[in-house]
Every structure is written in structure tokens, then in C-alpha cells.
Amino acid sequence: MIVGNSHIQLIAPDRLKHLTGLNFVQLATPASGAKEHLKLIDWFLRHRKEAPKAVVVSIDDFWCRSDPELPNDKPFPFWLYSANPLDYVRGLVRFDVLEEVSQRIDYLFRAASERARPDGYWDYEPEYIGLGYTTDPGIRRRLDQKPYADAVRYDHDPKNAERRFPAVARLRELAVTLPEETALLLVMPPVYGNALPPPGTEQAFLLHACKAAAQAVQRDHTRTAVVDWLVDRPEIHVSDLFFDTSHYRQPIAKAIEADIAAALRRLP
């Protein structure tokens, strides 16, 4: 499985299959956070008859937050993926669910109804292009912003002792339960160059500590690898490869897929 939000959404199951020989399903949920991703991983594992070959998890800024409640201001149907049947039933008894009954019946009996791809993949590039993300000067100028231009620089992490990453801690708990043969691939998706915190800033220290926490997952599950694209590399300075500061385009997605496949091959 591939899980995360729009920062991992362009990773294509069919291309990964070509590179690895494995069947993938894309379960990225736009605007979701770490709490939602952990729930989807749990749901996926509970519904497997055999141990999965690989679980690909996007580790973005949502995973680097300190609030143990893992809040997200966007709605998510946790009941839909609950292990408790009563939670599921209670979730169904909702007015907005009842409103959709006629549409769902129509969907079941109309062969021509629009269907999502069986592997869950949705390429949002055409939508972004249609909204002007490649041509609108106002949108393109957002890439020129430098959020860390006036950031204070430190010679050491001013909050080192305070760094806590509860989402990564829960991932470590989950990693312990994974079957030995399952590969766990933690992908840190890139941001545009101006959005990468410069060394010495508090945000850079936070990012470094979060990465170290993610790397430590390898101690809990042997077949774990980190694919780190959240680093300064030539591609992140090419504006044509990004729609905005955190959404890259297909050429970068394909390069990440190649790195995922390579990491998978290197695992014992």
C-alpha cells in the first residue's frame, strides 16, 4: 500500500509494479494527516489475508508535530475504518449518508457510472494545470517567496530536549507488529527549494530531529528503509517541477518511485 496525502499522491502503483514486480494500491487521502494515515494502515493490515509485501508511508510535516492528539482541521471518516462494528453502524446513521443513498443505488446499477481506478490512483496534474498553476503569474510568484529569509540562526538546537514526535512514536509501535517479510518504506517527499529551512534555523533543527526519529523506526522493524527527498538537491530548485512549494510534478514522482524500488531491493 501507499499511504499519505497529496504529497505522495502522484506515486503511481502501476509504475511501481513495473519497477518492483509488486502490486500496489494508492490510498493517499488529500489534506489528511498522520492520525488518518495510521488509521488507514491499521485498516489495510486488518483486511489482509496474507502479509503485505510492502507498506509505503509518506512522512511529511504532519508527522513532525508535537501534539499527541495529532489534530487536523480537515474532516475524516474515522468510523469508516474502525475495527469496532458498532462504530461503523453508528457512522452509517447520519443524515449526510442517507442523503447519498439514491446516488449509491444509481452507482450500483449503472454500468456507465464513473469509476475510480481499481488501484486507487488519481493524477491531479490536469486539475492543477486547469487551475492555472503552471501559467498564472500570481500563482507562480508564490514559489519566489522566501519564508526563512529573516529566520534567526542558531549554532545548536534551542529546543533539543523538548522535541517529541508522537506520530512517529505510534508508527514505531505499529512497526513492531509488522510481519518480518513486510517492507516498510518511509518516504520524505520534497518541498520547493525556497521552502526548505536553511541550516541553523529552528525549523531546520526540528526537521533534523524528526528525520532522526523516523530513522529510528529501523530499530523496530528490520526491513525498514527511509527514502529522503526532503534535502537540498538540484531538482527542488527547478520551478517547472513544482505546482507550489509542497506539490511536485510527475518527473519528480517518477524519480521518487525509482528510489523506492532501489530501497526495496537493498533491504535484506
CSV table of N, CA, C and O in Angstrom, one decimal, residues 49-135:
chain,number,residue,atom,x,y,z
A,49,LYS,N,-5.3,-11.0,4.0
A,49,LYS,CA,-5.3,-12.5,4.3
A,49,LYS,C,-3.9,-12.9,4.4
A,49,LYS,O,-3.6,-13.9,5.0
A,50,GLU,N,-3.0,-12.3,3.6
A,50,GLU,CA,-1.6,-12.6,3.7
A,50,GLU,C,-0.8,-11.4,4.1
A,50,GLU,O,-1.3,-10.3,3.9
A,51,ALA,N,0.4,-11.6,4.6
A,51,ALA,CA,1.3,-10.4,4.9
A,51,ALA,C,1.6,-9.6,3.7
A,51,ALA,O,1.9,-10.1,2.6
A,52,PRO,N,1.4,-8.3,3.8
A,52,PRO,CA,1.7,-7.4,2.6
A,52,PRO,C,3.2,-7.4,2.3
A,52,PRO,O,4.0,-7.6,3.2
A,53,LYS,N,3.5,-7.3,1.1
A,53,LYS,CA,5.0,-7.2,0.7
A,53,LYS,C,5.6,-5.9,1.1
A,53,LYS,O,6.8,-5.9,1.4
A,54,ALA,N,4.8,-4.8,1.0
A,54,ALA,CA,5.4,-3.5,1.3
A,54,ALA,C,4.4,-2.5,1.7
A,54,ALA,O,3.2,-2.5,1.2
A,55,VAL,N,4.7,-1.6,2.6
A,55,VAL,CA,3.9,-0.5,3.1
A,55,VAL,C,4.7,0.8,2.9
A,55,VAL,O,5.8,0.9,3.4
A,56,VAL,N,4.2,1.7,2.0
A,56,VAL,CA,4.9,2.9,1.7
A,56,VAL,C,4.2,4.0,2.5
A,56,VAL,O,3.0,4.3,2.2
A,57,VAL,N,4.9,4.7,3.4
A,57,VAL,CA,4.3,5.8,4.2
A,57,VAL,C,5.0,7.1,3.9
A,57,VAL,O,6.2,7.2,3.9
A,58,SER,N,4.2,8.1,3.6
A,58,SER,CA,4.7,9.5,3.4
A,58,SER,C,4.9,10.1,4.8
A,58,SER,O,4.0,10.3,5.6
A,59,ILE,N,6.2,10.6,5.0
A,59,ILE,CA,6.5,11.3,6.3
A,59,ILE,C,6.7,12.7,6.0
A,59,ILE,O,7.8,13.1,5.5
A,60,ASP,N,5.7,13.5,6.1
A,60,ASP,CA,5.8,15.0,5.9
A,60,ASP,C,5.7,15.8,7.2
A,60,ASP,O,5.8,15.2,8.2
A,61,ASP,N,5.4,17.1,7.1
A,61,ASP,CA,5.4,17.9,8.3
A,61,ASP,C,4.3,17.5,9.3
A,61,ASP,O,4.5,17.8,10.5
A,62,PHE,N,3.3,16.8,8.8
A,62,PHE,CA,2.2,16.4,9.8
A,62,PHE,C,2.8,15.4,10.8
A,62,PHE,O,2.4,15.4,12.0
A,63,TRP,N,3.8,14.7,10.4
A,63,TRP,CA,4.5,13.7,11.3
A,63,TRP,C,5.4,14.4,12.3
A,63,TRP,O,5.9,13.7,13.2
A,64,CYS,N,5.8,15.6,12.0
A,64,CYS,CA,6.8,16.3,12.8
A,64,CYS,C,6.2,17.2,13.9
A,64,CYS,O,6.9,18.1,14.4
A,65,ARG,N,4.9,17.1,14.2
A,65,ARG,CA,4.3,17.9,15.1
A,65,ARG,C,4.3,17.3,16.5
A,65,ARG,O,4.3,16.0,16.6
A,66,SER,N,4.2,18.1,17.6
A,66,SER,CA,4.3,17.6,18.9
A,66,SER,C,3.0,17.3,19.7
A,66,SER,O,3.1,16.6,20.7
A,67,ASP,N,1.9,17.7,19.1
A,67,ASP,CA,0.6,17.5,19.8
A,67,ASP,C,0.3,16.0,19.8
A,67,ASP,O,0.1,15.4,18.7
A,68,PRO,N,0.1,15.3,20.9
A,68,PRO,CA,-0.2,13.9,21.0
A,68,PRO,C,-1.5,13.6,20.4
A,68,PRO,O,-1.8,12.4,20.1
A,69,GLU,N,-2.4,14.6,20.3
A,69,GLU,CA,-3.7,14.3,19.7
A,69,GLU,C,-3.7,14.2,18.2
A,69,GLU,O,-4.7,13.8,17.6
A,70,LEU,N,-2.6,14.6,17.6
A,70,LEU,CA,-2.4,14.6,16.1
A,70,LEU,C,-3.6,15.3,15.4
A,70,LEU,O,-4.3,14.7,14.5
A,71,PRO,N,-3.9,16.5,15.8
A,71,PRO,CA,-5.1,17.2,15.2
A,71,PRO,C,-4.9,17.5,13.7
A,71,PRO,O,-3.8,17.7,13.2
A,72,ASN,N,-6.0,17.6,13.1
A,72,ASN,CA,-6.1,18.0,11.7
A,72,ASN,C,-7.4,18.8,11.5
A,72,ASN,O,-8.4,18.3,11.9
A,73,ASP,N,-7.4,20.0,10.9
A,73,ASP,CA,-8.6,20.7,10.8
A,73,ASP,C,-9.5,20.3,9.7
A,73,ASP,O,-10.6,20.9,9.5
A,74,LYS,N,-9.1,19.3,8.9
A,74,LYS,CA,-10.0,18.7,7.9
A,74,LYS,C,-10.7,17.5,8.3
A,74,LYS,O,-10.2,16.7,9.1
A,75,PRO,N,-12.0,17.3,7.9
A,75,PRO,CA,-12.8,16.2,8.4
A,75,PRO,C,-12.3,14.9,7.8
A,75,PRO,O,-11.7,14.8,6.7
A,76,PHE,N,-12.5,13.8,8.5
A,76,PHE,CA,-12.1,12.4,8.1
A,76,PHE,C,-13.0,11.4,8.7
A,76,PHE,O,-13.3,11.5,9.9
A,77,PRO,N,-13.5,10.5,7.9
A,77,PRO,CA,-14.5,9.5,8.5
A,77,PRO,C,-13.8,8.3,9.2
A,77,PRO,O,-13.7,7.2,8.7
A,78,PHE,N,-13.3,8.6,10.4
A,78,PHE,CA,-12.6,7.5,11.1
A,78,PHE,C,-13.5,6.3,11.4
A,78,PHE,O,-13.0,5.2,11.4
A,79,TRP,N,-14.8,6.5,11.5
A,79,TRP,CA,-15.7,5.4,11.7
A,79,TRP,C,-15.7,4.4,10.6
A,79,TRP,O,-15.9,3.2,10.8
A,80,LEU,N,-15.4,4.9,9.4
A,80,LEU,CA,-15.5,4.0,8.2
A,80,LEU,C,-14.4,3.0,8.3
A,80,LEU,O,-14.5,1.9,7.6
A,81,TYR,N,-13.3,3.2,9.0
A,81,TYR,CA,-12.2,2.3,9.1
A,81,TYR,C,-12.0,1.7,10.5
A,81,TYR,O,-11.0,1.2,10.8
A,82,SER,N,-13.0,1.8,11.3
A,82,SER,CA,-12.9,1.4,12.7
A,82,SER,C,-13.0,-0.2,12.7
A,82,SER,O,-13.6,-0.9,11.9
A,83,ALA,N,-12.2,-0.7,13.7
A,83,ALA,CA,-12.3,-2.2,14.0
A,83,ALA,C,-13.5,-2.6,14.7
A,83,ALA,O,-13.8,-3.8,14.8
A,84,ASN,N,-14.2,-1.6,15.3
A,84,ASN,CA,-15.5,-1.9,16.0
A,84,ASN,C,-16.7,-1.8,15.1
A,84,ASN,O,-17.0,-0.7,14.6
A,85,PRO,N,-17.4,-2.9,14.9
A,85,PRO,CA,-18.6,-2.8,14.0
A,85,PRO,C,-19.7,-1.8,14.5
A,85,PRO,O,-20.4,-1.2,13.7
A,86,LEU,N,-19.7,-1.6,15.8
A,86,LEU,CA,-20.7,-0.6,16.3
A,86,LEU,C,-20.3,0.8,15.9
A,86,LEU,O,-21.2,1.6,15.6
A,87,ASP,N,-19.1,1.1,15.9
A,87,ASP,CA,-18.6,2.4,15.4
A,87,ASP,C,-19.1,2.6,13.9
A,87,ASP,O,-19.5,3.7,13.5
A,88,TYR,N,-18.9,1.5,13.2
A,88,TYR,CA,-19.3,1.6,11.7
A,88,TYR,C,-20.8,1.8,11.6
A,88,TYR,O,-21.2,2.7,10.8
A,89,VAL,N,-21.6,1.1,12.3
A,89,VAL,CA,-23.0,1.2,12.3
A,89,VAL,C,-23.5,2.6,12.7
A,89,VAL,O,-24.3,3.3,12.0
A,90,ARG,N,-22.9,3.1,13.8
A,90,ARG,CA,-23.2,4.5,14.2
A,90,ARG,C,-22.8,5.5,13.2
A,90,ARG,O,-23.6,6.5,13.0
A,91,GLY,N,-21.7,5.3,12.5
A,91,GLY,CA,-21.3,6.2,11.4
A,91,GLY,C,-22.3,6.2,10.2
A,91,GLY,O,-22.5,7.2,9.6
A,92,LEU,N,-22.9,5.1,10.0
A,92,LEU,CA,-23.9,5.0,8.9
A,92,LEU,C,-25.1,5.8,9.2
A,92,LEU,O,-25.8,6.2,8.2
A,93,VAL,N,-25.5,5.9,10.4
A,93,VAL,CA,-26.8,6.5,10.8
A,93,VAL,C,-26.5,8.0,10.9
A,93,VAL,O,-26.5,8.6,11.9
A,94,ARG,N,-26.3,8.6,9.7
A,94,ARG,CA,-26.0,10.0,9.6
A,94,ARG,C,-26.8,10.6,8.5
A,94,ARG,O,-27.1,9.9,7.5
A,95,PHE,N,-27.3,11.8,8.6
A,95,PHE,CA,-28.1,12.4,7.6
A,95,PHE,C,-27.4,12.6,6.3
A,95,PHE,O,-28.0,12.3,5.2
A,96,ASP,N,-26.1,12.9,6.3
A,96,ASP,CA,-25.4,13.1,5.0
A,96,ASP,C,-25.2,11.7,4.3
A,96,ASP,O,-25.2,11.7,3.1
A,97,VAL,N,-25.2,10.6,5.1
A,97,VAL,CA,-25.1,9.3,4.5
A,97,VAL,C,-26.4,9.0,3.8
A,97,VAL,O,-26.5,8.5,2.7
A,98,LEU,N,-27.5,9.2,4.5
A,98,LEU,CA,-28.9,9.0,4.0
A,98,LEU,C,-29.1,9.8,2.7
A,98,LEU,O,-29.8,9.3,1.8
A,99,GLU,N,-28.6,11.0,2.7
A,99,GLU,CA,-28.8,11.8,1.5
A,99,GLU,C,-28.1,11.2,0.3
A,99,GLU,O,-28.6,11.5,-0.9
A,100,GLU,N,-27.1,10.4,0.5
A,100,GLU,CA,-26.4,9.8,-0.7
A,100,GLU,C,-27.0,8.5,-1.1
A,100,GLU,O,-26.4,7.9,-2.1
A,101,VAL,N,-28.0,8.0,-0.4
A,101,VAL,CA,-28.5,6.6,-0.7
A,101,VAL,C,-28.9,6.5,-2.2
A,101,VAL,O,-28.5,5.5,-2.9
A,102,SER,N,-29.6,7.4,-2.7
A,102,SER,CA,-30.1,7.3,-4.1
A,102,SER,C,-28.9,7.3,-5.1
A,102,SER,O,-28.9,6.6,-6.1
A,103,GLN,N,-27.9,8.1,-4.8
A,103,GLN,CA,-26.7,8.2,-5.7
A,103,GLN,C,-26.0,6.8,-5.6
A,103,GLN,O,-25.5,6.4,-6.6
A,104,ARG,N,-25.9,6.2,-4.4
A,104,ARG,CA,-25.2,5.0,-4.3
A,104,ARG,C,-25.9,3.8,-5.0
A,104,ARG,O,-25.3,3.0,-5.7
A,105,ILE,N,-27.3,3.9,-5.0
A,105,ILE,CA,-28.0,2.8,-5.7
A,105,ILE,C,-27.8,3.0,-7.2
A,105,ILE,O,-27.7,2.0,-7.9
A,106,ASP,N,-27.9,4.3,-7.6
A,106,ASP,CA,-27.7,4.6,-9.0
A,106,ASP,C,-26.3,4.1,-9.5
A,106,ASP,O,-26.1,3.5,-10.6
A,107,TYR,N,-25.3,4.3,-8.6
A,107,TYR,CA,-23.9,3.9,-8.9
A,107,TYR,C,-23.9,2.4,-9.1
A,107,TYR,O,-23.2,1.8,-10.0
A,108,LEU,N,-24.6,1.6,-8.2
A,108,LEU,CA,-24.5,0.1,-8.3
A,108,LEU,C,-25.1,-0.4,-9.6
A,108,LEU,O,-24.7,-1.4,-10.1
A,109,PHE,N,-26.2,0.2,-10.1
A,109,PHE,CA,-26.9,-0.4,-11.2
A,109,PHE,C,-26.7,0.3,-12.5
A,109,PHE,O,-27.2,-0.2,-13.5
A,110,ARG,N,-25.8,1.3,-12.6
A,110,ARG,CA,-25.5,1.9,-13.8
A,110,ARG,C,-24.1,1.5,-14.2
A,110,ARG,O,-23.1,1.9,-13.6
A,111,ALA,N,-23.9,0.7,-15.2
A,111,ALA,CA,-22.6,0.2,-15.7
A,111,ALA,C,-21.8,1.4,-16.2
A,111,ALA,O,-20.5,1.3,-16.1
A,112,ALA,N,-22.4,2.4,-16.6
A,112,ALA,CA,-21.7,3.6,-17.2
A,112,ALA,C,-21.2,4.6,-16.1
A,112,ALA,O,-20.6,5.6,-16.4
A,113,SER,N,-21.6,4.3,-14.9
A,113,SER,CA,-21.2,5.3,-13.8
A,113,SER,C,-19.7,5.4,-13.7
A,113,SER,O,-18.9,4.5,-14.0
A,114,GLU,N,-19.3,6.6,-13.4
A,114,GLU,CA,-17.8,6.9,-13.4
A,114,GLU,C,-17.2,6.1,-12.2
A,114,GLU,O,-17.7,6.0,-11.1
A,115,ARG,N,-16.1,5.4,-12.5
A,115,ARG,CA,-15.4,4.6,-11.5
A,115,ARG,C,-14.0,5.1,-11.3
A,115,ARG,O,-13.4,5.6,-12.2
A,116,ALA,N,-13.6,5.0,-10.1
A,116,ALA,CA,-12.2,5.3,-9.8
A,116,ALA,C,-11.3,4.1,-10.3
A,116,ALA,O,-11.8,3.0,-10.5
A,117,ARG,N,-10.0,4.3,-10.5
A,117,ARG,CA,-9.2,3.2,-10.9
A,117,ARG,C,-9.1,2.2,-9.8
A,117,ARG,O,-9.1,2.5,-8.6
A,118,PRO,N,-9.1,0.9,-10.1
A,118,PRO,CA,-9.0,-0.1,-9.1
A,118,PRO,C,-7.8,0.0,-8.2
A,118,PRO,O,-7.9,-0.4,-7.0
A,119,ASP,N,-6.7,0.6,-8.6
A,119,ASP,CA,-5.6,0.7,-7.7
A,119,ASP,C,-5.6,2.0,-6.9
A,119,ASP,O,-4.6,2.3,-6.2
A,120,GLY,N,-6.7,2.8,-7.1
A,120,GLY,CA,-6.8,4.0,-6.3
A,120,GLY,C,-6.1,5.2,-6.7
A,120,GLY,O,-6.1,6.3,-6.1
A,121,TYR,N,-5.4,5.1,-7.9
A,121,TYR,CA,-4.6,6.2,-8.3
A,121,TYR,C,-5.4,7.4,-9.0
A,121,TYR,O,-6.3,7.1,-9.7
A,122,TRP,N,-5.1,8.6,-8.6
A,122,TRP,CA,-5.7,9.8,-9.2
A,122,TRP,C,-4.6,10.8,-9.4
A,122,TRP,O,-4.0,11.3,-8.5
A,123,ASP,N,-4.4,11.1,-10.7
A,123,ASP,CA,-3.3,12.0,-11.1
A,123,ASP,C,-4.0,13.4,-11.1
A,123,ASP,O,-4.8,13.7,-11.9
A,124,TYR,N,-3.6,14.3,-10.1
A,124,TYR,CA,-4.2,15.6,-10.0
A,124,TYR,C,-3.5,16.6,-10.9
A,124,TYR,O,-3.9,17.8,-10.9
A,125,GLU,N,-2.5,16.2,-11.7
A,125,GLU,CA,-1.8,17.2,-12.6
A,125,GLU,C,-2.8,18.0,-13.5
A,125,GLU,O,-2.7,19.2,-13.6
A,126,PRO,N,-3.7,17.3,-14.2
A,126,PRO,CA,-4.6,18.0,-15.1
A,126,PRO,C,-5.4,19.1,-14.4
A,126,PRO,O,-5.7,20.2,-14.9
A,127,GLU,N,-5.9,18.8,-13.1
A,127,GLU,CA,-6.7,19.7,-12.4
A,127,GLU,C,-5.8,20.9,-12.0
A,127,GLU,O,-6.3,22.1,-12.1
A,128,TYR,N,-4.6,20.7,-11.6
A,128,TYR,CA,-3.7,21.8,-11.2
A,128,TYR,C,-3.4,22.7,-12.4
A,128,TYR,O,-3.4,23.9,-12.3
A,129,ILE,N,-3.2,22.0,-13.5
A,129,ILE,CA,-2.9,22.8,-14.8
A,129,ILE,C,-4.1,23.6,-15.2
A,129,ILE,O,-4.0,24.8,-15.5
A,130,GLY,N,-5.3,23.0,-15.1
A,130,GLY,CA,-6.5,23.7,-15.4
A,130,GLY,C,-6.8,24.9,-14.5
A,130,GLY,O,-7.4,25.9,-14.9
A,131,LEU,N,-6.3,24.8,-13.3
A,131,LEU,CA,-6.5,26.0,-12.3
A,131,LEU,C,-5.4,27.0,-12.5
A,131,LEU,O,-5.5,28.0,-11.8
A,132,GLY,N,-4.5,26.9,-13.4
A,132,GLY,CA,-3.6,27.9,-13.7
A,132,GLY,C,-2.3,27.8,-12.9
A,132,GLY,O,-1.5,28.8,-12.9
A,133,TYR,N,-2.0,26.7,-12.3
A,133,TYR,CA,-0.8,26.6,-11.5
A,133,TYR,C,0.5,26.6,-12.3
A,133,TYR,O,1.6,26.8,-11.8
A,134,THR,N,0.4,26.4,-13.6
A,134,THR,CA,1.6,26.4,-14.5
A,134,THR,C,1.7,27.7,-15.3
A,134,THR,O,2.7,28.0,-15.9
A,135,THR,N,0.6,28.5,-15.3
A,135,THR,CA,0.6,29.7,-16.2
A,135,THR,C,0.2,31.0,-15.5
A,135,THR,O,0.6,32.0,-16.0
